[in-house]
């Protein structure tokens, strides 16, 4: 029983199905994201916490230890590594391969929430990042200025540019580096404090009292009600300098008398430099931009670059904005080379078939399996959320040699039946009936070769999974095309040519030579 006979007997309907597959593959190709590497769902999480001004020992005892204690209770941890430095602490947690990245991230967030009661008061909430190749930055942008201090430059980047860039389609995260927010720095003079009979605790208590935001009350005339608000917190160094610390013997003591007050950054040791041929090395603040896993990296960077003129216009004239690193440049170059190799391989396969078959129609019928297999692979890639990357395109290049084998075998067996005098349709049905099991067994053997890469569970398998799935999809679809469309077209287009046929044409003679 030939299960493919209904499709073989209806060449028009089968051809329309093939045309639909081509259109679906073209649409999927346009929707596929572009990336340098496959997006890996690696079960690992990186937790970061920061407290400016704290020593490494303090961070280890008050921040790192509670985090490790709560994170260590999560089931399925394979390895955990913590590190504490001045003002920051980090924990790397790697889970077993049986865990997914999303479930691991949820457990880590729950552990961070549980550790909040053991962390220092006022500590910014710890952040976590999943191990994912999509977290690789696709673009760096630097901001340099000849007149603005670094804290103001950082504030402009954080409050103006960061939200604008984050709204662009495809952008997942924008991080500002090379500085920290504005802060008022106070350096106490111990001698002056001792002379006034004050301590550092007195200064700290005065600072806390001056920056307490409390409800001011409401005003009502019986019909309407208004809430009273007051901006009474201190912002500028001059305001802090005038702050009344204490009254000694009827004489007020202000902060400027016992300390040096000036503006700066929260962490004066965070900095970045940008070196240009025109201005040399200069302090800079940068934007680090990452894309969403399903987004097209090239299209995302192009959208960001298109918006840069508008962003420059919203900045002061003494600020220069320069893209200094664009990952898509190498990505586009690598993808272009692979695409060229793909076209060359298709041309070489068609040329080899033409040389050995020496007839145009069988060559064209066998060649149809190439675009159909590629179209089907694109549909599978889009369905599974894969991207056009170096590994998936290499799989498409390699599949070109595999996908035409089945079609050639089927055509050869059909022609053999035609040479025995059978009608084209009967020859197509008989040829597929004889060779169909062989084609299926060859396809299954190729799939079995890639089975370890399809169902394995380690880092190498995760890296090569898109490669193996893409190649397997193309091979399976080529087998279906060879058992349906190829014999249908052979029954419709091929005719038996007897030995006393007219002399071959010029093309066939040239190929024969």
mmCIF file of N, CA, C and O in Angstrom, residues 100-178:
data_model
loop_
_atom_site.group_PDB
_atom_site.id
_atom_site.type_symbol
_atom_site.label_atom_id
_atom_site.label_comp_id
_atom_site.label_asym_id
_atom_site.label_seq_id
_atom_site.Cartn_x
_atom_site.Cartn_y
_atom_site.Cartn_z
ATOM 1 N N UNK A 100 14.990 24.444 34.544
ATOM 2 C CA UNK A 100 14.921 25.442 33.486
ATOM 3 C C UNK A 100 15.353 26.795 34.030
ATOM 4 O O UNK A 100 15.298 27.042 35.240
ATOM 5 N N UNK A 101 15.772 27.668 33.140
ATOM 6 C CA UNK A 101 16.247 28.982 33.566
ATOM 7 C C UNK A 101 15.130 29.795 34.227
ATOM 8 O O UNK A 101 15.363 30.510 35.203
ATOM 9 N N UNK A 102 13.911 29.686 33.711
ATOM 10 C CA UNK A 102 12.806 30.468 34.271
ATOM 11 C C UNK A 102 12.451 30.009 35.679
ATOM 12 O O UNK A 102 12.241 30.827 36.587
ATOM 13 N N UNK A 103 12.374 28.693 35.891
ATOM 14 C CA UNK A 103 12.047 28.200 37.236
ATOM 15 C C UNK A 103 13.166 28.520 38.215
ATOM 16 O O UNK A 103 12.895 28.861 39.383
ATOM 17 N N UNK A 104 14.415 28.431 37.750
ATOM 18 C CA UNK A 104 15.534 28.785 38.621
ATOM 19 C C UNK A 104 15.490 30.261 38.997
ATOM 20 O O UNK A 104 15.744 30.639 40.150
ATOM 21 N N UNK A 105 15.150 31.110 38.038
ATOM 22 C CA UNK A 105 15.074 32.548 38.321
ATOM 23 C C UNK A 105 13.959 32.859 39.313
ATOM 24 O O UNK A 105 14.115 33.720 40.187
ATOM 25 N N UNK A 106 12.837 32.151 39.211
ATOM 26 C CA UNK A 106 11.747 32.380 40.169
ATOM 27 C C UNK A 106 12.173 31.980 41.586
ATOM 28 O O UNK A 106 11.864 32.683 42.560
ATOM 29 N N UNK A 107 12.875 30.870 41.701
ATOM 30 C CA UNK A 107 13.338 30.449 43.028
ATOM 31 C C UNK A 107 14.363 31.425 43.590
ATOM 32 O O UNK A 107 14.390 31.690 44.799
ATOM 33 N N UNK A 108 15.230 31.962 42.731
ATOM 34 C CA UNK A 108 16.221 32.933 43.183
ATOM 35 C C UNK A 108 15.539 34.207 43.666
ATOM 36 O O UNK A 108 15.918 34.784 44.689
ATOM 37 N N UNK A 109 14.527 34.670 42.948
ATOM 38 C CA UNK A 109 13.805 35.863 43.376
ATOM 39 C C UNK A 109 13.117 35.635 44.716
ATOM 40 O O UNK A 109 13.107 36.517 45.592
ATOM 41 N N UNK A 110 12.555 34.449 44.908
ATOM 42 C CA UNK A 110 11.926 34.137 46.187
ATOM 43 C C UNK A 110 12.957 34.113 47.314
ATOM 44 O O UNK A 110 12.689 34.589 48.431
ATOM 45 N N UNK A 111 14.159 33.601 47.032
ATOM 46 C CA UNK A 111 15.212 33.575 48.046
ATOM 47 C C UNK A 111 15.689 34.990 48.373
ATOM 48 O O UNK A 111 15.975 35.307 49.541
ATOM 49 N N UNK A 112 15.764 35.862 47.368
ATOM 50 C CA UNK A 112 16.161 37.255 47.621
ATOM 51 C C UNK A 112 15.121 37.949 48.490
ATOM 52 O O UNK A 112 15.461 38.701 49.424
ATOM 53 N N UNK A 113 13.848 37.701 48.205
ATOM 54 C CA UNK A 113 12.786 38.301 49.025
ATOM 55 C C UNK A 113 12.860 37.801 50.470
ATOM 56 O O UNK A 113 12.647 38.572 51.421
ATOM 57 N N UNK A 114 13.151 36.510 50.647
ATOM 58 C CA UNK A 114 13.245 35.964 52.000
ATOM 59 C C UNK A 114 14.453 36.508 52.743
ATOM 60 O O UNK A 114 14.428 36.638 53.976
ATOM 61 N N UNK A 115 15.517 36.840 51.995
ATOM 62 C CA UNK A 115 16.739 37.357 52.633
ATOM 63 C C UNK A 115 16.633 38.833 52.971
ATOM 64 O O UNK A 115 17.541 39.367 53.623
ATOM 65 N N UNK A 116 15.574 39.517 52.559
ATOM 66 C CA UNK A 116 15.469 40.966 52.775
ATOM 67 C C UNK A 116 15.495 41.331 54.250
ATOM 68 O O UNK A 116 16.053 42.364 54.638
ATOM 69 N N UNK A 117 14.922 40.475 55.108
ATOM 70 C CA UNK A 117 14.882 40.803 56.538
ATOM 71 C C UNK A 117 16.262 40.708 57.177
ATOM 72 O O UNK A 117 16.503 41.291 58.239
ATOM 73 N N UNK A 118 17.175 39.965 56.557
ATOM 74 C CA UNK A 118 18.525 39.804 57.103
ATOM 75 C C UNK A 118 19.534 40.768 56.486
ATOM 76 O O UNK A 118 20.679 40.813 56.930
ATOM 77 N N UNK A 119 19.122 41.523 55.481
ATOM 78 C CA UNK A 119 20.032 42.449 54.815
ATOM 79 C C UNK A 119 20.015 43.801 55.521
ATOM 80 O O UNK A 119 19.039 44.138 56.207
ATOM 81 N N UNK A 120 21.054 44.600 55.340
ATOM 82 C CA UNK A 120 21.108 45.912 56.007
ATOM 83 C C UNK A 120 19.966 46.824 55.572
ATOM 84 O O UNK A 120 19.510 46.778 54.415
ATOM 85 N N UNK A 121 19.524 47.650 56.479
ATOM 86 C CA UNK A 121 18.475 48.623 56.171
ATOM 87 C C UNK A 121 19.020 49.661 55.185
ATOM 88 O O UNK A 121 20.113 50.173 55.359
ATOM 89 N N UNK A 122 18.232 49.975 54.186
ATOM 90 C CA UNK A 122 18.657 50.948 53.179
ATOM 91 C C UNK A 122 19.436 50.366 52.037
ATOM 92 O O UNK A 122 19.817 51.094 51.106
ATOM 93 N N UNK A 123 19.701 49.049 52.056
ATOM 94 C CA UNK A 123 20.413 48.419 50.943
ATOM 95 C C UNK A 123 19.506 48.366 49.711
ATOM 96 O O UNK A 123 18.357 47.916 49.808
ATOM 97 N N UNK A 124 19.962 48.834 48.544
ATOM 98 C CA UNK A 124 19.140 48.700 47.333
ATOM 99 C C UNK A 124 18.827 47.233 47.069
ATOM 100 O O UNK A 124 19.649 46.352 47.342
ATOM 101 N N UNK A 125 17.632 46.930 46.590
ATOM 102 C CA UNK A 125 17.256 45.528 46.365
ATOM 103 C C UNK A 125 18.249 44.822 45.444
ATOM 104 O O UNK A 125 18.612 45.353 44.381
ATOM 105 N N UNK A 126 18.740 43.650 45.828
ATOM 106 C CA UNK A 126 19.650 42.899 44.937
ATOM 107 C C UNK A 126 18.967 42.561 43.617
ATOM 108 O O UNK A 126 17.755 42.313 43.562
ATOM 109 N N UNK A 127 19.748 42.550 42.566
ATOM 110 C CA UNK A 127 19.248 42.218 41.237
ATOM 111 C C UNK A 127 19.832 40.887 40.799
ATOM 112 O O UNK A 127 20.928 40.495 41.218
ATOM 113 N N UNK A 128 19.098 40.197 39.933
ATOM 114 C CA UNK A 128 19.603 38.932 39.394
ATOM 115 C C UNK A 128 19.507 38.946 37.873
ATOM 116 O O UNK A 128 18.651 39.621 37.278
ATOM 117 N N UNK A 129 20.412 38.205 37.242
ATOM 118 C CA UNK A 129 20.467 38.111 35.785
ATOM 119 C C UNK A 129 20.607 36.635 35.400
ATOM 120 O O UNK A 129 21.422 35.916 35.987
ATOM 121 N N UNK A 130 19.808 36.213 34.448
ATOM 122 C CA UNK A 130 19.906 34.842 33.959
ATOM 123 C C UNK A 130 21.083 34.708 32.999
ATOM 124 O O UNK A 130 21.420 35.639 32.280
ATOM 125 N N UNK A 131 21.687 33.509 32.984
ATOM 126 C CA UNK A 131 22.740 33.214 32.022
ATOM 127 C C UNK A 131 22.074 33.018 30.665
ATOM 128 O O UNK A 131 21.375 32.037 30.440
ATOM 129 N N UNK A 132 22.305 33.931 29.753
ATOM 130 C CA UNK A 132 21.634 33.870 28.459
ATOM 131 C C UNK A 132 22.493 34.603 27.445
ATOM 132 O O UNK A 132 22.987 35.710 27.717
ATOM 133 N N UNK A 133 22.667 33.991 26.259
ATOM 134 C CA UNK A 133 23.454 34.654 25.224
ATOM 135 C C UNK A 133 22.786 35.922 24.725
ATOM 136 O O UNK A 133 23.451 36.785 24.147
ATOM 137 N N UNK A 134 21.465 36.047 24.949
ATOM 138 C CA UNK A 134 20.800 37.285 24.545
ATOM 139 C C UNK A 134 21.208 38.454 25.429
ATOM 140 O O UNK A 134 20.928 39.603 25.103
ATOM 141 N N UNK A 135 21.857 38.175 26.591
ATOM 142 C CA UNK A 135 22.324 39.231 27.466
ATOM 143 C C UNK A 135 23.627 39.853 26.973
ATOM 144 O O UNK A 135 24.107 40.830 27.556
ATOM 145 N N UNK A 136 24.216 39.303 25.913
ATOM 146 C CA UNK A 136 25.429 39.892 25.350
ATOM 147 C C UNK A 136 25.072 41.249 24.746
ATOM 148 O O UNK A 136 24.155 41.352 23.935
ATOM 149 N N UNK A 137 25.755 42.320 25.122
ATOM 150 C CA UNK A 137 25.408 43.649 24.587
ATOM 151 C C UNK A 137 25.569 43.700 23.070
ATOM 152 O O UNK A 137 26.528 43.158 22.515
ATOM 153 N N UNK A 138 24.621 44.346 22.425
ATOM 154 C CA UNK A 138 24.694 44.507 20.979
ATOM 155 C C UNK A 138 25.200 45.889 20.584
ATOM 156 O O UNK A 138 25.592 46.089 19.428
ATOM 157 N N UNK A 139 25.193 46.832 21.529
ATOM 158 C CA UNK A 139 25.625 48.190 21.195
ATOM 159 C C UNK A 139 26.063 48.919 22.460
ATOM 160 O O UNK A 139 25.423 48.803 23.509
ATOM 161 N N UNK A 140 27.184 49.641 22.353
ATOM 162 C CA UNK A 140 27.652 50.541 23.396
ATOM 163 C C UNK A 140 27.622 51.970 22.852
ATOM 164 O O UNK A 140 28.046 52.213 21.715
ATOM 165 N N UNK A 141 27.137 52.887 23.654
ATOM 166 C CA UNK A 141 27.113 54.305 23.282
ATOM 167 C C UNK A 141 27.776 55.089 24.414
ATOM 168 O O UNK A 141 27.448 54.891 25.586
ATOM 169 N N UNK A 142 28.714 55.964 24.064
ATOM 170 C CA UNK A 142 29.411 56.763 25.072
ATOM 171 C C UNK A 142 28.946 58.205 25.009
ATOM 172 O O UNK A 142 28.613 58.727 23.938
ATOM 173 N N UNK A 143 28.946 58.860 26.175
ATOM 174 C CA UNK A 143 28.629 60.281 26.304
ATOM 175 C C UNK A 143 29.843 60.977 26.920
ATOM 176 O O UNK A 143 30.297 60.588 28.002
ATOM 177 N N UNK A 144 30.349 61.964 26.254
ATOM 178 C CA UNK A 144 31.455 62.763 26.771
ATOM 179 C C UNK A 144 31.064 64.231 26.734
ATOM 180 O O UNK A 144 30.293 64.667 25.870
ATOM 181 N N UNK A 145 31.595 64.993 27.689
ATOM 182 C CA UNK A 145 31.275 66.410 27.779
ATOM 183 C C UNK A 145 32.497 67.172 28.249
ATOM 184 O O UNK A 145 33.285 66.674 29.069
ATOM 185 N N UNK A 146 32.638 68.391 27.738
ATOM 186 C CA UNK A 146 33.760 69.253 28.124
ATOM 187 C C UNK A 146 33.427 70.155 29.295
ATOM 188 O O UNK A 146 34.325 70.725 29.903
ATOM 189 N N UNK A 147 32.143 70.291 29.642
ATOM 190 C CA UNK A 147 31.775 71.223 30.697
ATOM 191 C C UNK A 147 30.990 70.634 31.844
ATOM 192 O O UNK A 147 31.009 71.163 32.951
ATOM 193 N N UNK A 148 30.292 69.516 31.616
ATOM 194 C CA UNK A 148 29.447 68.952 32.663
ATOM 195 C C UNK A 148 30.239 67.994 33.545
ATOM 196 O O UNK A 148 31.052 67.206 33.037
ATOM 197 N N UNK A 149 30.008 67.987 34.853
ATOM 198 C CA UNK A 149 30.623 66.977 35.719
ATOM 199 C C UNK A 149 30.002 65.610 35.471
ATOM 200 O O UNK A 149 28.917 65.487 34.884
ATOM 201 N N UNK A 150 30.693 64.579 35.961
ATOM 202 C CA UNK A 150 30.273 63.220 35.662
ATOM 203 C C UNK A 150 28.919 62.872 36.277
ATOM 204 O O UNK A 150 28.152 62.122 35.672
ATOM 205 N N UNK A 151 28.606 63.418 37.459
ATOM 206 C CA UNK A 151 27.333 63.072 38.066
ATOM 207 C C UNK A 151 26.156 63.624 37.264
ATOM 208 O O UNK A 151 25.130 62.953 37.103
ATOM 209 N N UNK A 152 26.297 64.839 36.715
ATOM 210 C CA UNK A 152 25.232 65.398 35.881
ATOM 211 C C UNK A 152 25.131 64.649 34.558
ATOM 212 O O UNK A 152 24.036 64.435 34.033
ATOM 213 N N UNK A 153 26.281 64.251 34.013
ATOM 214 C CA UNK A 153 26.267 63.476 32.774
ATOM 215 C C UNK A 153 25.582 62.129 33.000
ATOM 216 O O UNK A 153 24.813 61.651 32.157
ATOM 217 N N UNK A 154 25.856 61.521 34.155
ATOM 218 C CA UNK A 154 25.202 60.250 34.482
ATOM 219 C C UNK A 154 23.693 60.446 34.636
ATOM 220 O O UNK A 154 22.903 59.611 34.168
ATOM 221 N N UNK A 155 23.272 61.517 35.297
ATOM 222 C CA UNK A 155 21.842 61.771 35.481
ATOM 223 C C UNK A 155 21.135 61.959 34.142
ATOM 224 O O UNK A 155 20.009 61.475 33.946
ATOM 225 N N UNK A 156 21.778 62.659 33.195
ATOM 226 C CA UNK A 156 21.184 62.829 31.867
ATOM 227 C C UNK A 156 21.030 61.488 31.164
ATOM 228 O O UNK A 156 19.995 61.202 30.550
ATOM 229 N N UNK A 157 22.070 60.657 31.253
ATOM 230 C CA UNK A 157 22.002 59.349 30.601
ATOM 231 C C UNK A 157 20.951 58.462 31.251
ATOM 232 O O UNK A 157 20.245 57.712 30.559
ATOM 233 N N UNK A 158 20.828 58.551 32.591
ATOM 234 C CA UNK A 158 19.928 57.654 33.307
ATOM 235 C C UNK A 158 18.473 58.095 33.213
ATOM 236 O O UNK A 158 17.569 57.251 33.142
ATOM 237 N N UNK A 159 18.220 59.373 33.227
ATOM 238 C CA UNK A 159 16.836 59.869 33.253
ATOM 239 C C UNK A 159 16.290 60.247 31.887
ATOM 240 O O UNK A 159 15.076 60.230 31.685
ATOM 241 N N UNK A 160 17.156 60.575 30.938
ATOM 242 C CA UNK A 160 16.687 61.031 29.631
ATOM 243 C C UNK A 160 16.906 59.989 28.541
ATOM 244 O O UNK A 160 15.972 59.610 27.820
ATOM 245 N N UNK A 161 18.140 59.497 28.412
ATOM 246 C CA UNK A 161 18.459 58.591 27.306
ATOM 247 C C UNK A 161 18.009 57.163 27.580
ATOM 248 O O UNK A 161 17.497 56.488 26.675
ATOM 249 N N UNK A 162 18.213 56.684 28.787
ATOM 250 C CA UNK A 162 17.882 55.293 29.096
ATOM 251 C C UNK A 162 16.405 54.974 28.842
ATOM 252 O O UNK A 162 16.101 53.987 28.161
ATOM 253 N N UNK A 163 15.432 55.756 29.324
ATOM 254 C CA UNK A 163 14.031 55.434 29.008
ATOM 255 C C UNK A 163 13.717 55.529 27.521
ATOM 256 O O UNK A 163 12.931 54.738 27.002
ATOM 257 N N UNK A 164 14.329 56.497 26.823
ATOM 258 C CA UNK A 164 14.039 56.649 25.392
ATOM 259 C C UNK A 164 14.537 55.456 24.593
ATOM 260 O O UNK A 164 13.853 54.958 23.688
ATOM 261 N N UNK A 165 15.738 54.964 24.918
ATOM 262 C CA UNK A 165 16.280 53.812 24.193
ATOM 263 C C UNK A 165 15.524 52.543 24.563
ATOM 264 O O UNK A 165 15.295 51.673 23.716
ATOM 265 N N UNK A 166 15.116 52.407 25.821
ATOM 266 C CA UNK A 166 14.408 51.205 26.255
ATOM 267 C C UNK A 166 13.057 51.047 25.567
ATOM 268 O O UNK A 166 12.527 49.930 25.498
ATOM 269 N N UNK A 167 12.483 52.128 25.041
ATOM 270 C CA UNK A 167 11.186 52.048 24.373
ATOM 271 C C UNK A 167 11.286 51.564 22.934
ATOM 272 O O UNK A 167 10.266 51.255 22.320
ATOM 273 N N UNK A 168 12.483 51.463 22.385
ATOM 274 C CA UNK A 168 12.663 51.028 21.004
ATOM 275 C C UNK A 168 12.364 49.537 20.909
ATOM 276 O O UNK A 168 12.748 48.748 21.777
ATOM 277 N N UNK A 169 11.684 49.136 19.825
ATOM 278 C CA UNK A 169 11.327 47.730 19.630
ATOM 279 C C UNK A 169 12.587 46.870 19.588
ATOM 280 O O UNK A 169 13.552 47.187 18.888
ATOM 281 N N UNK A 170 12.540 45.764 20.329
ATOM 282 C CA UNK A 170 13.643 44.816 20.343
ATOM 283 C C UNK A 170 14.619 45.013 21.488
ATOM 284 O O UNK A 170 15.415 44.112 21.772
ATOM 285 N N UNK A 171 14.592 46.169 22.140
ATOM 286 C CA UNK A 171 15.523 46.441 23.241
ATOM 287 C C UNK A 171 14.988 45.779 24.511
ATOM 288 O O UNK A 171 13.828 45.966 24.882
ATOM 289 N N UNK A 172 15.851 45.006 25.178
ATOM 290 C CA UNK A 172 15.455 44.336 26.417
ATOM 291 C C UNK A 172 15.893 45.111 27.643
ATOM 292 O O UNK A 172 15.131 45.252 28.601
ATOM 293 N N UNK A 173 17.122 45.628 27.639
ATOM 294 C CA UNK A 173 17.646 46.284 28.824
ATOM 295 C C UNK A 173 18.679 47.320 28.421
ATOM 296 O O UNK A 173 19.450 47.117 27.469
ATOM 297 N N UNK A 174 18.699 48.425 29.125
ATOM 298 C CA UNK A 174 19.689 49.483 28.937
ATOM 299 C C UNK A 174 20.347 49.741 30.286
ATOM 300 O O UNK A 174 19.660 50.077 31.256
ATOM 301 N N UNK A 175 21.643 49.565 30.360
ATOM 302 C CA UNK A 175 22.390 49.784 31.589
ATOM 303 C C UNK A 175 23.347 50.959 31.405
ATOM 304 O O UNK A 175 24.007 51.077 30.367
ATOM 305 N N UNK A 176 23.404 51.811 32.409
ATOM 306 C CA UNK A 176 24.295 52.973 32.395
ATOM 307 C C UNK A 176 25.539 52.618 33.201
ATOM 308 O O UNK A 176 25.435 52.133 34.337
ATOM 309 N N UNK A 177 26.710 52.838 32.627
ATOM 310 C CA UNK A 177 27.954 52.517 33.306
ATOM 311 C C UNK A 177 28.904 53.709 33.186
ATOM 312 O O UNK A 177 28.674 54.645 32.431
ATOM 313 N N UNK A 178 29.972 53.647 33.957
ATOM 314 C CA UNK A 178 30.961 54.714 33.932
ATOM 315 C C UNK A 178 30.726 55.809 34.945
ATOM 316 O O UNK A 178 31.407 56.839 34.918
#
